[in-house]
């Protein structure tokens, strides 16, 4: 193993010597601001709640209309399955982003 000494340098000298693009490209994700990541988690939660509400409205209307229009049953289950998968994906995305945000804050 080689012995290396740490030398303190000024940030502006480093930027002038190499380039600001190098600093931006090599910066770890923890250096990004929290505002860049917060809105994504909140948007995912809003989308999950919106889809859940629309699914409940769709179920209520479909239950009322099923005796009148029997063709509605062919559409009912695929729409219900797709909305359930979307709710699951948005909820997982929200949970994952909140966990990663908590890790960055530590």
Short mmCIF file of N, CA and C in Angstrom, two decimals:
data_model
loop_
_atom_site.label_atom_id
_atom_site.label_comp_id
_atom_site.label_asym_id
_atom_site.label_seq_id
_atom_site.Cartn_x
_atom_site.Cartn_y
_atom_site.Cartn_z
N UNK A 1 0.84 -1.18 0.00
CA UNK A 1 0.00 0.00 0.00
C UNK A 1 0.88 1.24 0.00
N UNK A 2 0.43 2.20 -0.70
CA UNK A 2 1.20 3.44 -0.76
C UNK A 2 0.73 4.40 0.32
N UNK A 3 1.65 5.23 0.73
CA UNK A 3 1.34 6.22 1.74
C UNK A 3 0.99 7.53 1.03
N UNK A 4 -0.17 8.06 1.32
CA UNK A 4 -0.56 9.31 0.67
C UNK A 4 -0.93 10.34 1.73
N UNK A 5 -0.59 11.56 1.44
CA UNK A 5 -0.91 12.66 2.34
C UNK A 5 -2.06 13.46 1.75
N UNK A 6 -2.93 13.87 2.63
CA UNK A 6 -4.03 14.71 2.20
C UNK A 6 -3.57 16.16 2.24
N UNK A 7 -3.80 16.86 1.15
CA UNK A 7 -3.43 18.27 1.07
C UNK A 7 -4.71 19.07 0.89
N UNK A 8 -4.88 20.07 1.73
CA UNK A 8 -6.06 20.89 1.63
C UNK A 8 -5.88 21.89 0.49
N UNK A 9 -6.87 21.94 -0.40
CA UNK A 9 -6.82 22.89 -1.51
C UNK A 9 -8.07 23.75 -1.46
N UNK A 10 -7.99 24.87 -2.10
CA UNK A 10 -9.14 25.75 -2.20
C UNK A 10 -10.07 25.25 -3.30
N UNK A 11 -11.34 25.35 -3.05
CA UNK A 11 -12.32 24.86 -4.02
C UNK A 11 -12.22 25.61 -5.34
N UNK A 12 -12.06 26.91 -5.28
CA UNK A 12 -12.00 27.70 -6.51
C UNK A 12 -10.78 27.34 -7.34
N UNK A 13 -9.65 27.04 -6.70
CA UNK A 13 -8.46 26.60 -7.44
C UNK A 13 -8.74 25.27 -8.15
N UNK A 14 -9.41 24.37 -7.46
CA UNK A 14 -9.75 23.07 -8.05
C UNK A 14 -10.65 23.24 -9.27
N UNK A 15 -11.65 24.12 -9.14
CA UNK A 15 -12.56 24.36 -10.26
C UNK A 15 -11.82 25.00 -11.42
N UNK A 16 -10.94 25.95 -11.14
CA UNK A 16 -10.18 26.59 -12.21
C UNK A 16 -9.23 25.61 -12.90
N UNK A 17 -8.65 24.70 -12.12
CA UNK A 17 -7.69 23.76 -12.68
C UNK A 17 -8.36 22.70 -13.55
N UNK A 18 -9.47 22.14 -13.07
CA UNK A 18 -10.11 21.05 -13.80
C UNK A 18 -11.28 21.56 -14.64
N UNK A 19 -12.40 21.78 -14.04
CA UNK A 19 -13.55 22.33 -14.74
C UNK A 19 -14.75 22.15 -13.82
N UNK A 20 -15.71 23.03 -13.93
CA UNK A 20 -16.90 22.91 -13.09
C UNK A 20 -17.72 21.69 -13.49
N UNK A 21 -17.68 21.33 -14.78
CA UNK A 21 -18.45 20.16 -15.24
C UNK A 21 -17.96 18.88 -14.57
N UNK A 22 -16.67 18.77 -14.34
CA UNK A 22 -16.13 17.59 -13.66
C UNK A 22 -16.67 17.50 -12.24
N UNK A 23 -16.76 18.63 -11.58
CA UNK A 23 -17.28 18.65 -10.21
C UNK A 23 -18.75 18.25 -10.20
N UNK A 24 -19.52 18.75 -11.15
CA UNK A 24 -20.95 18.45 -11.20
C UNK A 24 -21.18 16.98 -11.54
N UNK A 25 -20.42 16.45 -12.49
CA UNK A 25 -20.62 15.06 -12.90
C UNK A 25 -20.21 14.07 -11.82
N UNK A 26 -19.19 14.37 -11.06
CA UNK A 26 -18.68 13.43 -10.06
C UNK A 26 -19.27 13.65 -8.67
N UNK A 27 -20.15 14.62 -8.53
CA UNK A 27 -20.73 14.89 -7.21
C UNK A 27 -21.65 13.74 -6.81
N UNK A 28 -21.57 13.31 -5.56
CA UNK A 28 -22.49 12.25 -5.11
C UNK A 28 -23.92 12.78 -5.02
N UNK A 29 -24.87 11.88 -5.04
CA UNK A 29 -26.28 12.29 -5.03
C UNK A 29 -26.67 13.03 -3.77
N UNK A 30 -25.93 12.84 -2.70
CA UNK A 30 -26.28 13.51 -1.45
C UNK A 30 -26.08 15.03 -1.56
N UNK A 31 -25.31 15.47 -2.53
CA UNK A 31 -25.08 16.91 -2.69
C UNK A 31 -26.21 17.60 -3.42
N UNK A 32 -27.15 16.84 -4.01
CA UNK A 32 -28.29 17.47 -4.64
C UNK A 32 -29.22 18.00 -3.56
N UNK A 33 -29.94 19.04 -3.87
CA UNK A 33 -30.82 19.61 -2.86
C UNK A 33 -32.02 18.71 -2.61
N UNK A 34 -32.60 18.84 -1.43
CA UNK A 34 -33.77 18.04 -1.09
C UNK A 34 -34.96 18.43 -1.95
N UNK A 35 -35.01 19.68 -2.39
CA UNK A 35 -36.13 20.13 -3.20
C UNK A 35 -36.18 19.42 -4.54
N UNK A 36 -35.03 18.94 -5.03
CA UNK A 36 -35.02 18.21 -6.29
C UNK A 36 -35.71 16.86 -6.16
N UNK A 37 -35.74 16.28 -4.96
CA UNK A 37 -36.27 14.94 -4.77
C UNK A 37 -37.65 14.92 -4.10
N UNK A 38 -38.00 15.96 -3.36
CA UNK A 38 -39.22 15.92 -2.56
C UNK A 38 -40.48 15.89 -3.40
N UNK A 39 -40.54 16.64 -4.48
CA UNK A 39 -41.78 16.74 -5.23
C UNK A 39 -42.14 15.43 -5.91
N UNK A 40 -41.15 14.60 -6.22
CA UNK A 40 -41.42 13.33 -6.90
C UNK A 40 -42.21 12.40 -5.98
N UNK A 41 -41.82 12.32 -4.71
CA UNK A 41 -42.53 11.45 -3.76
C UNK A 41 -43.95 11.96 -3.52
N UNK A 42 -44.10 13.25 -3.39
CA UNK A 42 -45.43 13.81 -3.14
C UNK A 42 -46.33 13.62 -4.35
N UNK A 43 -45.80 13.80 -5.56
CA UNK A 43 -46.60 13.59 -6.76
C UNK A 43 -47.05 12.14 -6.87
N UNK A 44 -46.20 11.21 -6.47
CA UNK A 44 -46.55 9.80 -6.52
C UNK A 44 -47.68 9.50 -5.54
N UNK A 45 -47.63 10.07 -4.35
CA UNK A 45 -48.69 9.86 -3.37
C UNK A 45 -50.01 10.47 -3.85
N UNK A 46 -49.94 11.66 -4.43
CA UNK A 46 -51.14 12.31 -4.96
C UNK A 46 -51.76 11.47 -6.07
N UNK A 47 -50.92 10.93 -6.95
CA UNK A 47 -51.43 10.09 -8.04
C UNK A 47 -52.09 8.82 -7.50
N UNK A 48 -51.50 8.20 -6.48
CA UNK A 48 -52.09 6.98 -5.90
C UNK A 48 -53.45 7.29 -5.28
N UNK A 49 -53.55 8.39 -4.56
CA UNK A 49 -54.83 8.75 -3.93
C UNK A 49 -55.87 9.09 -5.00
N UNK A 50 -55.46 9.79 -6.05
CA UNK A 50 -56.38 10.15 -7.13
C UNK A 50 -56.90 8.90 -7.84
N UNK A 51 -56.01 7.98 -8.16
CA UNK A 51 -56.44 6.75 -8.85
C UNK A 51 -57.32 5.91 -7.94
N UNK A 52 -57.02 5.86 -6.65
CA UNK A 52 -57.86 5.10 -5.72
C UNK A 52 -59.26 5.71 -5.65
N UNK A 53 -59.35 7.01 -5.59
CA UNK A 53 -60.66 7.68 -5.56
C UNK A 53 -61.44 7.45 -6.84
N UNK A 54 -60.77 7.58 -7.98
CA UNK A 54 -61.45 7.34 -9.26
C UNK A 54 -61.88 5.89 -9.39
N UNK A 55 -61.09 4.97 -8.86
CA UNK A 55 -61.47 3.55 -8.90
C UNK A 55 -62.71 3.29 -8.06
N UNK A 56 -62.80 3.92 -6.89
CA UNK A 56 -63.99 3.75 -6.06
C UNK A 56 -65.24 4.33 -6.74
N UNK A 57 -65.09 5.46 -7.39
CA UNK A 57 -66.21 6.04 -8.14
C UNK A 57 -66.61 5.12 -9.28
N UNK A 58 -65.62 4.57 -9.99
CA UNK A 58 -65.90 3.66 -11.10
C UNK A 58 -66.61 2.40 -10.61
N UNK A 59 -66.18 1.87 -9.47
CA UNK A 59 -66.82 0.67 -8.91
C UNK A 59 -68.28 0.98 -8.56
N UNK A 60 -68.52 2.13 -7.95
CA UNK A 60 -69.89 2.48 -7.56
C UNK A 60 -70.79 2.63 -8.79
N UNK A 61 -70.31 3.31 -9.81
CA UNK A 61 -71.11 3.49 -11.03
C UNK A 61 -71.31 2.15 -11.74
N UNK A 62 -70.29 1.32 -11.78
CA UNK A 62 -70.40 0.03 -12.46
C UNK A 62 -71.38 -0.90 -11.76
N UNK A 63 -71.38 -0.89 -10.43
CA UNK A 63 -72.33 -1.73 -9.69
C UNK A 63 -73.77 -1.29 -9.97
N UNK A 64 -73.98 0.00 -10.12
CA UNK A 64 -75.32 0.49 -10.43
C UNK A 64 -75.72 0.11 -11.86
N UNK A 65 -74.78 0.20 -12.81
CA UNK A 65 -75.10 -0.02 -14.22
C UNK A 65 -75.00 -1.47 -14.67
N UNK A 66 -74.44 -2.37 -13.88
CA UNK A 66 -74.28 -3.76 -14.32
C UNK A 66 -75.61 -4.45 -14.64
N UNK A 67 -76.67 -4.27 -13.85
CA UNK A 67 -77.92 -4.92 -14.24
C UNK A 67 -78.52 -4.37 -15.54
N UNK A 68 -78.23 -3.11 -15.84
CA UNK A 68 -78.80 -2.50 -17.04
C UNK A 68 -77.97 -2.83 -18.27
N UNK A 69 -76.64 -2.70 -18.17
CA UNK A 69 -75.73 -2.96 -19.28
C UNK A 69 -74.80 -4.11 -18.92
N UNK A 70 -75.12 -5.34 -19.30
CA UNK A 70 -74.27 -6.48 -18.91
C UNK A 70 -72.90 -6.46 -19.59
N UNK A 71 -72.71 -5.71 -20.67
CA UNK A 71 -71.41 -5.64 -21.34
C UNK A 71 -70.39 -4.96 -20.44
N UNK A 72 -70.87 -4.23 -19.45
CA UNK A 72 -69.99 -3.51 -18.54
C UNK A 72 -69.07 -4.46 -17.77
N UNK A 73 -69.48 -5.71 -17.57
CA UNK A 73 -68.66 -6.65 -16.80
C UNK A 73 -67.37 -7.01 -17.53
N UNK A 74 -67.38 -6.95 -18.87
CA UNK A 74 -66.16 -7.24 -19.63
C UNK A 74 -65.10 -6.16 -19.44
N UNK A 75 -65.53 -4.97 -19.17
CA UNK A 75 -64.61 -3.85 -18.98
C UNK A 75 -64.24 -3.69 -17.51
N UNK A 76 -65.15 -4.09 -16.63
CA UNK A 76 -65.02 -3.83 -15.20
C UNK A 76 -63.74 -4.43 -14.61
N UNK A 77 -63.51 -5.72 -14.83
CA UNK A 77 -62.38 -6.39 -14.19
C UNK A 77 -61.02 -5.93 -14.74
N UNK A 78 -60.85 -5.75 -16.05
CA UNK A 78 -59.54 -5.23 -16.51
C UNK A 78 -59.24 -3.81 -16.00
N UNK A 79 -60.25 -2.96 -15.96
CA UNK A 79 -60.03 -1.61 -15.45
C UNK A 79 -59.69 -1.66 -13.96
N UNK A 80 -60.39 -2.51 -13.23
CA UNK A 80 -60.12 -2.64 -11.81
C UNK A 80 -58.71 -3.19 -11.56
N UNK A 81 -58.30 -4.17 -12.35
CA UNK A 81 -56.95 -4.72 -12.21
C UNK A 81 -55.87 -3.72 -12.56
N UNK A 82 -56.08 -2.97 -13.66
CA UNK A 82 -55.09 -1.97 -14.07
C UNK A 82 -54.98 -0.85 -13.04
N UNK A 83 -56.11 -0.41 -12.51
CA UNK A 83 -56.05 0.66 -11.50
C UNK A 83 -55.40 0.15 -10.21
N UNK A 84 -55.64 -1.10 -9.86
CA UNK A 84 -54.99 -1.67 -8.68
C UNK A 84 -53.49 -1.75 -8.84
N UNK A 85 -53.05 -2.16 -10.04
CA UNK A 85 -51.60 -2.20 -10.29
C UNK A 85 -50.99 -0.81 -10.26
N UNK A 86 -51.70 0.17 -10.81
CA UNK A 86 -51.19 1.55 -10.81
C UNK A 86 -51.10 2.09 -9.38
N UNK A 87 -52.11 1.81 -8.57
CA UNK A 87 -52.08 2.25 -7.17
C UNK A 87 -50.90 1.61 -6.45
N UNK A 88 -50.70 0.31 -6.69
CA UNK A 88 -49.58 -0.38 -6.06
C UNK A 88 -48.24 0.19 -6.48
N UNK A 89 -48.10 0.50 -7.77
CA UNK A 89 -46.84 1.05 -8.26
C UNK A 89 -46.57 2.43 -7.68
N UNK A 90 -47.58 3.30 -7.66
CA UNK A 90 -47.39 4.64 -7.12
C UNK A 90 -47.11 4.60 -5.62
N UNK A 91 -47.78 3.69 -4.90
CA UNK A 91 -47.53 3.57 -3.47
C UNK A 91 -46.12 3.07 -3.20
N UNK A 92 -45.69 2.06 -3.97
CA UNK A 92 -44.32 1.56 -3.82
C UNK A 92 -43.31 2.65 -4.15
N UNK A 93 -43.56 3.42 -5.20
CA UNK A 93 -42.66 4.50 -5.60
C UNK A 93 -42.58 5.55 -4.48
N UNK A 94 -43.71 5.90 -3.89
CA UNK A 94 -43.72 6.86 -2.79
C UNK A 94 -42.92 6.33 -1.60
N UNK A 95 -43.16 5.07 -1.23
CA UNK A 95 -42.47 4.48 -0.09
C UNK A 95 -40.96 4.42 -0.34
N UNK A 96 -40.57 4.02 -1.55
CA UNK A 96 -39.15 3.91 -1.89
C UNK A 96 -38.48 5.28 -1.86
N UNK A 97 -39.12 6.29 -2.41
CA UNK A 97 -38.53 7.63 -2.42
C UNK A 97 -38.44 8.22 -1.01
N UNK A 98 -39.43 7.93 -0.17
CA UNK A 98 -39.37 8.43 1.21
C UNK A 98 -38.25 7.74 1.98
N UNK A 99 -38.04 6.45 1.75
CA UNK A 99 -36.96 5.74 2.43
C UNK A 99 -35.61 6.27 1.99
N UNK A 100 -35.44 6.51 0.69
CA UNK A 100 -34.16 7.03 0.22
C UNK A 100 -33.93 8.45 0.72
N UNK A 101 -35.00 9.23 0.87
CA UNK A 101 -34.85 10.58 1.40
C UNK A 101 -34.42 10.54 2.86
N UNK A 102 -34.96 9.59 3.63
CA UNK A 102 -34.55 9.46 5.03
C UNK A 102 -33.09 9.03 5.14
N UNK A 103 -32.63 8.18 4.22
CA UNK A 103 -31.23 7.77 4.25
C UNK A 103 -30.30 8.94 3.93
N UNK A 104 -30.72 9.81 3.00
CA UNK A 104 -29.88 10.96 2.65
C UNK A 104 -29.81 11.96 3.79
N UNK A 105 -30.88 12.04 4.59
CA UNK A 105 -30.89 13.02 5.67
C UNK A 105 -30.03 12.60 6.85
N UNK A 106 -29.72 11.32 6.98
CA UNK A 106 -28.92 10.85 8.12
C UNK A 106 -27.47 11.24 7.99
#
